[in-house]
Coordinates of C-alpha atoms in Angstrom, one line a residue:
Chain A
X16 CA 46.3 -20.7 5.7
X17 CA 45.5 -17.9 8.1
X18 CA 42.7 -17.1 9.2
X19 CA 42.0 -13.8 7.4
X20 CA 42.9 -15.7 4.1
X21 CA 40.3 -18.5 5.0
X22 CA 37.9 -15.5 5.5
X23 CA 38.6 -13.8 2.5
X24 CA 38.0 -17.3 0.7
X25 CA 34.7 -17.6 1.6
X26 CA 34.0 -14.4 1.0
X27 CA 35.8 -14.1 -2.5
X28 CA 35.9 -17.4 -3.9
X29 CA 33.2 -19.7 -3.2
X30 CA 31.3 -19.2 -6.2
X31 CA 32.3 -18.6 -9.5
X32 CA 30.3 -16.8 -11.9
X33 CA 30.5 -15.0 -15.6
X34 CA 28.8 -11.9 -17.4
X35 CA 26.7 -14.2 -19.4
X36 CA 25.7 -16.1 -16.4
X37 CA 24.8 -13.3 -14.1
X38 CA 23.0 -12.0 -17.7
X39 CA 20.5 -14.9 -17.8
X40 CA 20.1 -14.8 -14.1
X41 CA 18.8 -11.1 -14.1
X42 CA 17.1 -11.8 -17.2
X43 CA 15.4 -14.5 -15.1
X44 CA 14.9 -12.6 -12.0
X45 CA 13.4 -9.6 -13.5
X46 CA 10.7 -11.4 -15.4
X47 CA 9.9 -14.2 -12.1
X48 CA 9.3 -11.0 -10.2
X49 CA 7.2 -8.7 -12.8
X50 CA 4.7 -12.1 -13.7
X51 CA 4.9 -13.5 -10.1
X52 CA 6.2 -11.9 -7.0
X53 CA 4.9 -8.0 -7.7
X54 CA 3.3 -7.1 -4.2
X55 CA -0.6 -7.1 -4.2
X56 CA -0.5 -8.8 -7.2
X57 CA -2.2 -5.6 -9.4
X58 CA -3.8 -2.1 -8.3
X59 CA -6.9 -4.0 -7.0
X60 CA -5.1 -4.5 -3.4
X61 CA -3.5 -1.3 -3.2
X62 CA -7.4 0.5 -3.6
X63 CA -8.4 -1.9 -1.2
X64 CA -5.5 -0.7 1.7
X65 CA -6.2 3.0 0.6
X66 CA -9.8 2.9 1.4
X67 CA -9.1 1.1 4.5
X68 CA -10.6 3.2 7.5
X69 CA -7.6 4.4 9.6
X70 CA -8.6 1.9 12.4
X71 CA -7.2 -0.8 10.4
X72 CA -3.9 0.8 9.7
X73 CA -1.6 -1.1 12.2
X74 CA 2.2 -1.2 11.1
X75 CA 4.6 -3.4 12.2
X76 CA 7.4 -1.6 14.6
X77 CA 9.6 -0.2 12.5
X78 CA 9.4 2.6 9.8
X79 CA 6.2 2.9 8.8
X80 CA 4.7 3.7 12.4
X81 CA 5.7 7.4 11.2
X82 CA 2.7 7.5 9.0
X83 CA -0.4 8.2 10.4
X84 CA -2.5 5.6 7.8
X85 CA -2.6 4.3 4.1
X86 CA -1.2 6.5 1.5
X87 CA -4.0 7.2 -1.2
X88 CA -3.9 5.0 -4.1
X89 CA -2.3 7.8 -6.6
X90 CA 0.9 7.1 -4.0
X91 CA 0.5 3.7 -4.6
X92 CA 0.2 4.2 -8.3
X93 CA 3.5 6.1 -8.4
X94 CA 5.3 3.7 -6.1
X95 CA 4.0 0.3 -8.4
X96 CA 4.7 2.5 -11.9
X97 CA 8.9 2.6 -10.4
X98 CA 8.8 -0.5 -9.5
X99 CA 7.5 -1.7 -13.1
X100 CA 9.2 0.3 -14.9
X101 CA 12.5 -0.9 -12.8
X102 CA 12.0 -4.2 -13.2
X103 CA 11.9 -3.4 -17.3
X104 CA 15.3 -1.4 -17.3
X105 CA 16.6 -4.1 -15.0
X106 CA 15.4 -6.6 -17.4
X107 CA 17.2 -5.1 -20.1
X108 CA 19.7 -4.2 -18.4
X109 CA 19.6 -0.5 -18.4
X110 CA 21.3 1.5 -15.4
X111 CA 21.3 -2.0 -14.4
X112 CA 22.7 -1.2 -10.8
X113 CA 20.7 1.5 -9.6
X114 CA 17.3 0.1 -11.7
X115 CA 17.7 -3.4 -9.6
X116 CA 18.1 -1.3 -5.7
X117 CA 15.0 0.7 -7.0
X118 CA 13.6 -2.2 -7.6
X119 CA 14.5 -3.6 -4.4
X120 CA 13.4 -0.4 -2.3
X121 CA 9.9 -0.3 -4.3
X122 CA 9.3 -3.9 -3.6
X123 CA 9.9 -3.0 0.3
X124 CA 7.8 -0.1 0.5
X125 CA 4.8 -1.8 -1.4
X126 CA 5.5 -5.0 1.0
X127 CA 5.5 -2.9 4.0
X128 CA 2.2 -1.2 3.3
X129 CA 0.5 -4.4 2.9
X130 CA 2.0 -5.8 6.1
X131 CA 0.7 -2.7 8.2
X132 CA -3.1 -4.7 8.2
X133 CA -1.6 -6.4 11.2
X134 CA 0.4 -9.4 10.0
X135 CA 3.7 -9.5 8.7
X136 CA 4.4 -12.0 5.6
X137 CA 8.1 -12.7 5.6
X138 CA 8.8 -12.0 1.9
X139 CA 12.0 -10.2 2.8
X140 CA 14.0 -12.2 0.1
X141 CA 12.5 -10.7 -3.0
X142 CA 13.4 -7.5 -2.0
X143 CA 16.6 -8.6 -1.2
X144 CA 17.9 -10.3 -4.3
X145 CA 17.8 -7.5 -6.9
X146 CA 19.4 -5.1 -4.2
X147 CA 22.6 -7.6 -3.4
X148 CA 22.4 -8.9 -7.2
X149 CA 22.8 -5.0 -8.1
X150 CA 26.6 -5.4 -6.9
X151 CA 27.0 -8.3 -8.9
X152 CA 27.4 -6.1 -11.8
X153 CA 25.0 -8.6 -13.6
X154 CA 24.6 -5.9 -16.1
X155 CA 28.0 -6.3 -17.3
X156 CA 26.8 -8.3 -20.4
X157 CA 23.7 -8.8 -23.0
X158 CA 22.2 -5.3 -21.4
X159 CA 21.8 -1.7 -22.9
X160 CA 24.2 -0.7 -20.4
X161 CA 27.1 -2.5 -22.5
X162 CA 25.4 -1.8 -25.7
X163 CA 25.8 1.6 -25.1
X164 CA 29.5 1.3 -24.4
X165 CA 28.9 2.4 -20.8
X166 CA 32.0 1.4 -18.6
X167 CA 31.3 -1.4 -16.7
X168 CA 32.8 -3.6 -14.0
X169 CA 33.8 -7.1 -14.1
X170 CA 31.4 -9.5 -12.2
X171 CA 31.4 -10.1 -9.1
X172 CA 30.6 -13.2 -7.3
X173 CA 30.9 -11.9 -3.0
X174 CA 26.9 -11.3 -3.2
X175 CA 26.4 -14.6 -3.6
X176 CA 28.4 -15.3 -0.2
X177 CA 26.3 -12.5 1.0
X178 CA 23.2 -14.1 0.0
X179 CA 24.3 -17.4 1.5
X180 CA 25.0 -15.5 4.8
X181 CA 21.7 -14.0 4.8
X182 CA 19.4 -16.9 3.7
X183 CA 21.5 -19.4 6.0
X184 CA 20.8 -17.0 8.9
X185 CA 17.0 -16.5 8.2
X186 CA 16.5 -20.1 7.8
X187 CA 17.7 -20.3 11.4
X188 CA 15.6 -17.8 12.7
X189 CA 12.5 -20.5 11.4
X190 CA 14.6 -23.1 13.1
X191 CA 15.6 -22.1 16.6
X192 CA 11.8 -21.1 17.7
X193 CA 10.4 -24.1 16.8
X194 CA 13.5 -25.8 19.6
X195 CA 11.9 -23.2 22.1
X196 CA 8.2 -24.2 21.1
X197 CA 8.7 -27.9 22.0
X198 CA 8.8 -29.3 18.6
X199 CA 11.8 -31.5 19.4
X200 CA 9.2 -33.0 22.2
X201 CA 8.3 -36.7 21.0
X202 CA 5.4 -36.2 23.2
X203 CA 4.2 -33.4 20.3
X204 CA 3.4 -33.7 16.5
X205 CA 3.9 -30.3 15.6
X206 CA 4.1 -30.3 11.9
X207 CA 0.4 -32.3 12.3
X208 CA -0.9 -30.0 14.4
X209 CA -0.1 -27.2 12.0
X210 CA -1.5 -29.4 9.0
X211 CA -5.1 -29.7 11.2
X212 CA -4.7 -25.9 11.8
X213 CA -4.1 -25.3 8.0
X214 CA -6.7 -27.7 7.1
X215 CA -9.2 -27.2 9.7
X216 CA -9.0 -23.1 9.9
X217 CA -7.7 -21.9 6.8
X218 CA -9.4 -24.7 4.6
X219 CA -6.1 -25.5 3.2
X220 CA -7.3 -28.8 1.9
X221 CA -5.8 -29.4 -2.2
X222 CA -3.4 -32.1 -3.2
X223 CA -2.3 -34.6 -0.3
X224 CA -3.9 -32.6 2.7
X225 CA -6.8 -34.7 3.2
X226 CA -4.8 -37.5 2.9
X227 CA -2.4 -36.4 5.5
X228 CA -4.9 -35.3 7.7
X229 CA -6.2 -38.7 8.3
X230 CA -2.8 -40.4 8.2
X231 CA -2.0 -41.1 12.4
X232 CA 1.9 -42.2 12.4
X233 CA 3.0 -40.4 15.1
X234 CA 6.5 -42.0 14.7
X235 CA 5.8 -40.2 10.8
X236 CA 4.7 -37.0 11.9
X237 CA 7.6 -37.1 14.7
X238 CA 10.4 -37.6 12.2
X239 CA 9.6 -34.5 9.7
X240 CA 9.4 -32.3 13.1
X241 CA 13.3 -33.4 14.0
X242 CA 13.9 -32.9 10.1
X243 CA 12.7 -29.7 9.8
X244 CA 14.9 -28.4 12.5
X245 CA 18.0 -30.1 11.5
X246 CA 17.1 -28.9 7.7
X247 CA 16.8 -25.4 9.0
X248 CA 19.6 -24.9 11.7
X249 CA 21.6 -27.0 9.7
X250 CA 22.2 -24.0 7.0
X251 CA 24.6 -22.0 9.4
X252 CA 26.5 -25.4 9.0
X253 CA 26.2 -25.3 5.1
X254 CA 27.5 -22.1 4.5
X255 CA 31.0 -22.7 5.3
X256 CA 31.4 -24.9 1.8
X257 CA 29.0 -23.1 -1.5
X258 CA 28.7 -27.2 -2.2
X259 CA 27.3 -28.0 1.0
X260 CA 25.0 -24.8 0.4
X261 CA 23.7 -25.9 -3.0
X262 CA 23.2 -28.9 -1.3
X263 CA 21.0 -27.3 1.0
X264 CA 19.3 -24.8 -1.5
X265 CA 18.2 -28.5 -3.3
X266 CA 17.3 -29.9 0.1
X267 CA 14.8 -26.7 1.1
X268 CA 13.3 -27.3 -2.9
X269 CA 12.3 -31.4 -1.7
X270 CA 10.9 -29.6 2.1
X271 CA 9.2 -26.7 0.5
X272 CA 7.7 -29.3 -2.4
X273 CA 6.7 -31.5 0.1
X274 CA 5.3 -28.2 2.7
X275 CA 3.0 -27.6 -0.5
X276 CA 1.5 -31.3 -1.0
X277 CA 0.6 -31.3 2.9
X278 CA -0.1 -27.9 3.7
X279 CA -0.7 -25.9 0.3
X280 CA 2.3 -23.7 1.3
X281 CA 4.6 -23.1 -1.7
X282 CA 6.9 -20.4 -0.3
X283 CA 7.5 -19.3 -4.0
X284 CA 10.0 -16.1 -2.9
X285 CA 12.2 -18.4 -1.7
X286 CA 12.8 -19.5 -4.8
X287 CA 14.0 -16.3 -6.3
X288 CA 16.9 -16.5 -4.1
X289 CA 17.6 -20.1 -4.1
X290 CA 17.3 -19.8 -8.5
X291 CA 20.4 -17.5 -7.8
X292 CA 22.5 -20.4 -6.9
X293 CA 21.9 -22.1 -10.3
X294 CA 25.1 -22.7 -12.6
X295 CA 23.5 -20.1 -14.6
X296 CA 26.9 -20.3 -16.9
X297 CA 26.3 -24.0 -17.6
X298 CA 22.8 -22.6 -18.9
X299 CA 24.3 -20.0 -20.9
X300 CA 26.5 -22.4 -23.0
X301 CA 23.7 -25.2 -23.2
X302 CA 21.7 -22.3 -24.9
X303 CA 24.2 -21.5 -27.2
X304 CA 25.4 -24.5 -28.0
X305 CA 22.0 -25.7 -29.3
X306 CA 21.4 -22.6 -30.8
X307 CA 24.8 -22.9 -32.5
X308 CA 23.4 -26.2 -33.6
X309 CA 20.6 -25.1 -34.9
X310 CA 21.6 -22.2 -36.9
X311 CA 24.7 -23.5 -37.5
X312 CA 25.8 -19.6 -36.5
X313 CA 28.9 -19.4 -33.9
X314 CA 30.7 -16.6 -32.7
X315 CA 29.6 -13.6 -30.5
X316 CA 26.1 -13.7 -32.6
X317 CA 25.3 -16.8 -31.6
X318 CA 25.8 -15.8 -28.2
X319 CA 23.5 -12.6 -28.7
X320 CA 20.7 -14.5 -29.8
X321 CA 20.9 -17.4 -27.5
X322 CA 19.9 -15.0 -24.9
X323 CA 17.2 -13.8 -26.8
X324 CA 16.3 -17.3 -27.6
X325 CA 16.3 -17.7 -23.0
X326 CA 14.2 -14.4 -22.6
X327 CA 11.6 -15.9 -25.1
X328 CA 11.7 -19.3 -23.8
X329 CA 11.0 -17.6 -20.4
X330 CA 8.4 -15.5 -22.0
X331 CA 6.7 -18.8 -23.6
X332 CA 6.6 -20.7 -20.2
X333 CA 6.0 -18.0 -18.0
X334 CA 3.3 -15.6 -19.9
X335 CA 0.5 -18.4 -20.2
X336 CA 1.6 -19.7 -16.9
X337 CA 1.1 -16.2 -15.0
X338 CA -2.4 -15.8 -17.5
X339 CA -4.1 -19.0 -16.6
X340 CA -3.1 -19.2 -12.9
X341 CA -5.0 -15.2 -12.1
X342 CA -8.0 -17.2 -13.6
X343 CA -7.9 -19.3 -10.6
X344 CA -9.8 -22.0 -12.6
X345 CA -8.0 -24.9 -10.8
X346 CA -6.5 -25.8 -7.0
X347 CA -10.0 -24.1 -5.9
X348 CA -9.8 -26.2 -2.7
X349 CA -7.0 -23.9 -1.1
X350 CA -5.5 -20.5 -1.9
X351 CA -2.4 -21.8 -3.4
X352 CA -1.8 -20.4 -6.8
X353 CA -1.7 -22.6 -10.2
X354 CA 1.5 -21.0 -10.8
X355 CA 3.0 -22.2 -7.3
X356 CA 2.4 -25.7 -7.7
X357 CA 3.4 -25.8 -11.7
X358 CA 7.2 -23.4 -10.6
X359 CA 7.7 -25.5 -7.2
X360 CA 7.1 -28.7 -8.8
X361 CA 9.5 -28.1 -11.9
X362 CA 11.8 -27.0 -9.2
X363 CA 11.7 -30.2 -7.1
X364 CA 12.0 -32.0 -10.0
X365 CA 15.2 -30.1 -11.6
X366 CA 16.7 -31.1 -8.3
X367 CA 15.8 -34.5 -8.4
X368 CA 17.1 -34.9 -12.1
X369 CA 20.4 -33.3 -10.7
X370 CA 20.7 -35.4 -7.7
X371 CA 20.3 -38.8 -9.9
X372 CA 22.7 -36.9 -11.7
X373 CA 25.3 -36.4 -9.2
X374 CA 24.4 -39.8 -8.4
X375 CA 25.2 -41.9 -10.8
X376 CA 28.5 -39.5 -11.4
X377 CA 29.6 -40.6 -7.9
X378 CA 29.3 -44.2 -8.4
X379 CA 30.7 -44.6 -11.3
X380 CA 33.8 -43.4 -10.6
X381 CA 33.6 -45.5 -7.6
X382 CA 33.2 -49.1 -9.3
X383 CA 36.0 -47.1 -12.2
Chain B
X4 CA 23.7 -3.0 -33.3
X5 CA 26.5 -4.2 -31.4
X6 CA 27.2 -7.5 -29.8
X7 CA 26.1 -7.8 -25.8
X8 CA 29.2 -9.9 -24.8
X9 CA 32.1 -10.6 -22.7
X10 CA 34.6 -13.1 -22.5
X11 CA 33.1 -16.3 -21.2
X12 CA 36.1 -16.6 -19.2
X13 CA 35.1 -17.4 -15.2
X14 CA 36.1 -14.2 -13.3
X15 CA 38.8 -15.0 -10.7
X16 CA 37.6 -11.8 -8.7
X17 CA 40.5 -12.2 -6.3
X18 CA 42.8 -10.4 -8.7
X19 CA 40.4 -7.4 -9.9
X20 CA 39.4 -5.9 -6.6
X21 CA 41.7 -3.3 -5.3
X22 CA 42.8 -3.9 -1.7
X23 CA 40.7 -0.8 -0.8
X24 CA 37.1 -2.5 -2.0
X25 CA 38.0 -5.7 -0.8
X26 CA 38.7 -4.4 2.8
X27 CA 35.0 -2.5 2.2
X28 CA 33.1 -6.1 1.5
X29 CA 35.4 -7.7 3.5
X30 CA 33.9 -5.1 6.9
X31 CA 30.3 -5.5 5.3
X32 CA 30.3 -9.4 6.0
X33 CA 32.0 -8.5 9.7
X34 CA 29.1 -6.2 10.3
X35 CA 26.3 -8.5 9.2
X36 CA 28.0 -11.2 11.0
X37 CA 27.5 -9.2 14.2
X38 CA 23.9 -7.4 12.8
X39 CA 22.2 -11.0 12.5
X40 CA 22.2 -12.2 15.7
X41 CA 21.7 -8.7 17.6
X42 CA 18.5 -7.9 14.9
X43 CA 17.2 -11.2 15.6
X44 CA 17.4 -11.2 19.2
X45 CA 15.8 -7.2 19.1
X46 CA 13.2 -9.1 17.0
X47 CA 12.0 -10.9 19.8
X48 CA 12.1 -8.7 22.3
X49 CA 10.0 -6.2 20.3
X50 CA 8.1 -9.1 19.1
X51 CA 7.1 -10.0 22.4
X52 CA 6.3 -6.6 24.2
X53 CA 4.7 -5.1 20.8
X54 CA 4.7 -6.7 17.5
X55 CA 7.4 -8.7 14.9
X56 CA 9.0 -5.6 14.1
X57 CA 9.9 -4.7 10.1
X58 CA 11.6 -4.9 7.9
X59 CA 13.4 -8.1 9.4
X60 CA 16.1 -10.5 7.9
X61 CA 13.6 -13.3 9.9
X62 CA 11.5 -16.1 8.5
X63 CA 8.4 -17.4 10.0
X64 CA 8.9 -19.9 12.7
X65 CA 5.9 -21.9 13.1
X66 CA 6.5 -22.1 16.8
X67 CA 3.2 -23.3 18.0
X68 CA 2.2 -26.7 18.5
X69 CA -1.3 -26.9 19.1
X70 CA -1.5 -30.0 21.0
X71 CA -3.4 -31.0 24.1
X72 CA -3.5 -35.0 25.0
X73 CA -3.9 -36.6 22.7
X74 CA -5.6 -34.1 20.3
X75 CA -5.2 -31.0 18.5
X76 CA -6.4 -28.2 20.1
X77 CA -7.3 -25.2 17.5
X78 CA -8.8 -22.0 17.7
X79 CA -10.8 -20.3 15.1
X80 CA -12.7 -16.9 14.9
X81 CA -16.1 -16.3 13.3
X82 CA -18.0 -13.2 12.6
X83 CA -21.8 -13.7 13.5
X84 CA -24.0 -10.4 12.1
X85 CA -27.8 -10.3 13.1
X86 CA -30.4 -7.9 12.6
X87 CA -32.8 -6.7 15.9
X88 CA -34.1 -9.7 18.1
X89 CA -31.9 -12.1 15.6
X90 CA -34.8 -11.9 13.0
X91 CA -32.0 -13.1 10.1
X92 CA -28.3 -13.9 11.4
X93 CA -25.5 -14.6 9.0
X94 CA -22.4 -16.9 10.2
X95 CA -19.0 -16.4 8.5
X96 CA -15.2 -17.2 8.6
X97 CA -12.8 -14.1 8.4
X98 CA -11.9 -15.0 4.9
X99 CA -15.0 -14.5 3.7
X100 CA -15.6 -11.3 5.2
X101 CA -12.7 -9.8 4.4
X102 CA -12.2 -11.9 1.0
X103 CA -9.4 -8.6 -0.1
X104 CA -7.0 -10.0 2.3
X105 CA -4.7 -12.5 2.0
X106 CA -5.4 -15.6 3.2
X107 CA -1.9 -16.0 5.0
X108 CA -2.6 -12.3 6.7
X109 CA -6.0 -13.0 7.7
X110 CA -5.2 -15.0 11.4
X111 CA -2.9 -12.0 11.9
X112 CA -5.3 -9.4 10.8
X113 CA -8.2 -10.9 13.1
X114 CA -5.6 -10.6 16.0
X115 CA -4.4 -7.5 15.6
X116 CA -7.8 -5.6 15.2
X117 CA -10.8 -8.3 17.0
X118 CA -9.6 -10.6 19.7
X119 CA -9.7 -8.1 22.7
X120 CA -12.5 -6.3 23.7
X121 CA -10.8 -2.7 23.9
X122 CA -9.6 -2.8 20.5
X123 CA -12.8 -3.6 19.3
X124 CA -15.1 -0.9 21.3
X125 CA -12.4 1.6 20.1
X126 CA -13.2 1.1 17.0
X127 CA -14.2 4.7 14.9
X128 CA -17.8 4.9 13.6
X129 CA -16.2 5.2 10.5
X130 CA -14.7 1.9 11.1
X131 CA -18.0 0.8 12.4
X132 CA -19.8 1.8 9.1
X133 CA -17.0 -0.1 7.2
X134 CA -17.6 -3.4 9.0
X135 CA -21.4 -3.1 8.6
X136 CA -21.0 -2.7 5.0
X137 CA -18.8 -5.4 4.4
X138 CA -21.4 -7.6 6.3
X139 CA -24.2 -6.2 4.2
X140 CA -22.6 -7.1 1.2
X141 CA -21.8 -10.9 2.3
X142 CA -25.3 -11.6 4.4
X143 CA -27.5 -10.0 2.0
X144 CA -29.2 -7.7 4.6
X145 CA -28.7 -4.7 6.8
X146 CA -26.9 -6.0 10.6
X147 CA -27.4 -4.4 13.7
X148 CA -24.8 -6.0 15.6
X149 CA -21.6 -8.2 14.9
X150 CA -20.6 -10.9 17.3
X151 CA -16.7 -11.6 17.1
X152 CA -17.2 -15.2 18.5
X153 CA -13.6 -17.3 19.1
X154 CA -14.3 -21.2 18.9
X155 CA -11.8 -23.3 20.4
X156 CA -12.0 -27.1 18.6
X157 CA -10.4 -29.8 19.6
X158 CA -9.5 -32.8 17.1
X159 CA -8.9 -36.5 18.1
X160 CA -7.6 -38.6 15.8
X161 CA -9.5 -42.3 15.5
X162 CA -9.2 -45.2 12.9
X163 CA -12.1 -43.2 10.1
X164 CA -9.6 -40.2 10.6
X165 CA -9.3 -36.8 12.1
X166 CA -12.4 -36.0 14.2
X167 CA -14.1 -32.9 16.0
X168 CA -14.1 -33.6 19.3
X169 CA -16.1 -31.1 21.1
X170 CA -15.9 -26.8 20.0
X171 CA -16.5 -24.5 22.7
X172 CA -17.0 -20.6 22.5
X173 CA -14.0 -19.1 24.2
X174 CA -14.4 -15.8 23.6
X175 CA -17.4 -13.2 22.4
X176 CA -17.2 -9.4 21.2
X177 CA -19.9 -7.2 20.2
X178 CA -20.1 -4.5 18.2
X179 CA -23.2 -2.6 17.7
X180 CA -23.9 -0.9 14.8

């Protein structure tokens, strides 16, 4: 096989994916987005960076050094009502292409006006999802767009490959720095030393932090800062096989879960683009099938209201969820969100589920 | 209302694209194979003259390490406001002044606009009036001046867990309103 052809296999055929797949996964990334990664989180932020005085106003290089200061909150208004109302037509698929880059590009612009306090927050990925996604053609199926007889593409599964490239590459950009920084030292606990600085400064100090605080294994504390490395360089690696990725993606779920016991850091974008690399195919027929079973209705009906049936489990799980967690009633010992801990935990356990799974797969066809 | 289906067939793509597109996704993943490394390495060379440029396919690196010994060695701003001759003084973490900004932008935020001392005397009076104001609202009382104070702690770690070791004042900024 040349290597052109090896190229093009990567590119083409890692990952395979359907219309009814890619429709639960933009079903699913519209309404994770609209309930939990909108910028600001409401209005309230954006008045708050409007009536900034203009000595505050310090963008990052790039772009936004053309503007002089905050925009006034009307512009803000109009920027968060596209990116709302985007987020619905992507939801239902409407325009599906165009609605999920506006979303993208409203999501950047309202990102890159809270950034310009002086600190950047890398949150690049939400963004990013919905604007490769959009070439996906993930509005091929269960959208208005079809409904409306609109002619549509077949699916495509090279932004995934894309994806890969881009999340394998960022996660060694957190990787290599920490090499330069003298993590790999054993004279150095780095990963303790940011836990005191989390603790300590921040007063990041809910779930195991205080445990880990006072837990002294250097040889511990040693180990995870070699880990973390190896985990994060190691995704260059990992994107030459979409297995070896997915076992990566479920590898970052276990480090990320265990980042937000010890430091209350749940790095919930992340997850929007790790969620893409879900069998979201394997969902859509588990859906139907139970609701085939149910209803005892089959045929392309059954597959019309099994979506449906998603979206309002979604809805059920994520509404109350998104409600309770703004209440900020619990986890009042750190600024992680209720929401966080409830969406990164189900995660780290769907992968452990799935990794028993795989498990038990493997050795029974070993002793058969 | 009609169905929102298609054949649950997996797509082989291979065989759909024309050889026009796929030579078009095809140069997109040769140009991001080149972009990645040359954006990441511009990000640190802005990074380190002026600031982590954006927007940047980069995620945080957590490069510090904090240690000295056998210790932790941290450093931590505070925001101390007073009224004349220090009649009623009012100690307080970033957060809590600024309690509209996120948590995870607040070290960043303190850097940026309070940790040298020509930044802060450059500050408008419009800015000035801001900052008093926010003070006023936390401390309960009308400040005269606001003392930027950096702390740096050091933390031992000793069989009843982590300890303060000793905090020394590292750094001082005023700003008189």
């Amino acid at each position: 096989m040349s290597l052109k052809q090896r190229f093009d296999g990567w590119i083409f055929n890692s990952y395979r994916v359907t219309a009814e797949g890619l429709a639960l996964l933009r079903i699913f990334t519209a309404l994770f987005i609209l309930l939990f990664l909108i910028p600001g989180s409401g209005m309230a932020h954006f008045g708050f960076l409007s009536s900034l005085p203009l000595d505050f106003y310090s963008p990052p290089p790039g772009p936004l050094r053309l503007l002089d200061g905050f925009p006034s909150l009307e512009i803000f208004q109009i920027i968060h009502t596209i990116l709302i109302v985007s987020l619905f037509a992507m939801l239902a698929g409407y325009h599906t292409k165009w609605a999920s880059i506006l979303t993208g590009i409203s999501l950047l612009i309202l990102q890159g006006f809270i950034y310009s306090v002086g600190k950047v927050n890398h949150e690049i990925v939400i963004p990013l999802v919905p604007v490769i996604m959009a070439f996906s053609n993930w509005g091929v199926a269960y959208s208005v767009d079809f409904w409306r007889k609109k002619r549509t593409s077949a699916p495509e599964s090279w932004p995934l490959s894309l994806l890969a490239l881009f999340i394998a590459a960022m996660m060694f950009t957190a990787g290599f720095p920490k090499i330069l920084g003298g993590w790999l030292d054993p004279a150095t606990q780095a990963t303790q030393g940011h836990l005191f600085n989390q603790f300590f400064i921040r007063e990041r100090q809910a779930l195991l932090a205080g445990w880990a605080v006072g837990f002294n294994q250097v040889i511990f504390w040693e180990i995870l800062d070699w880990l973390t490395i190896l985990f994060e360089i190691g995704f260059i690696i990992a994107l030459l096989k979409a297995g070896w990725f997915r076992m990566f993606v479920g590898l970052a779920v276990v480090f990320h879960f265990s980042t937000m016991l010890v430091l209350n850091i749940a790095f919930l974008p992340n997850f929007l683009a790790y969620a893409v690399f879900l069998n979201w195919d394997k969902l859509f027929r588990t859906f139907k099938t139970a609701y085939s079973r149910f209803s005892r209705i089959s045929g392309p009906k059954s597959g019309d209201r099994s979506v449906f049936l998603f979206t309002g489990v979604m809805l059920i799980l994520f509404l109350p969820l998104a409600w309770i967690s703004r209440r900020e009633f619990v986890l009042t010992q750190s600024d992680l969100m209720l929401h966080e801990f409830v969406l990164v935990t189900a995660a780290f356990t769907f992968v452990v589920f799935a990794a028993v799974k795989k498990a038990s797969v493997l050795l029974s066809g070993k002793s058969g | 209302m009609g169905h929102f289906r298609r054949s649950s067939e997996p797509v082989r793509n291979q065989s759909t694209y024309s050889r026009m597109k796929k030579n078009r996704i095809r140069k997109l993943f040769i140009g991001l194979l080149i972009y990645l490394p040359l954006q990441y390495a511009v990000v640190g060379i802005v990074g380190y003259y002026d600031a982590e440029p954006w927007p940047a396919f980069v995620f945080p690196g957590f490069k510090s390490v904090y240690v000295y010994d056998d210790g932790f060695e941290i450093t931590r701003t505070i925001f101390d406001v007073e009224t004349l001759h220090r009649q009623r003084s009012h100690d307080m973490p970033p957060q809590e002044l600024f309690p509209d900004i996120p948590l995870s932008q607040i070290p960043g935020f303190v850097r940026t606009h309070f940790s040298d001392e020509e930044t802060v005397h450059n500050i408008s009076e419009e800015g000035k009036a801001w900052l008093k104001s926010k003070a006023e609202e936390i401390a309960g009382f009308t400040p005269n001046a606001m003392h930027i104070i950096e702390l740096t702690e050091y933390y031992r770690q000793t069989d009843e867990g982590a300890k303060l070791d000793m905090a020394l004042e590292s750094g001082r900024i005023t700003i008189l309103f």
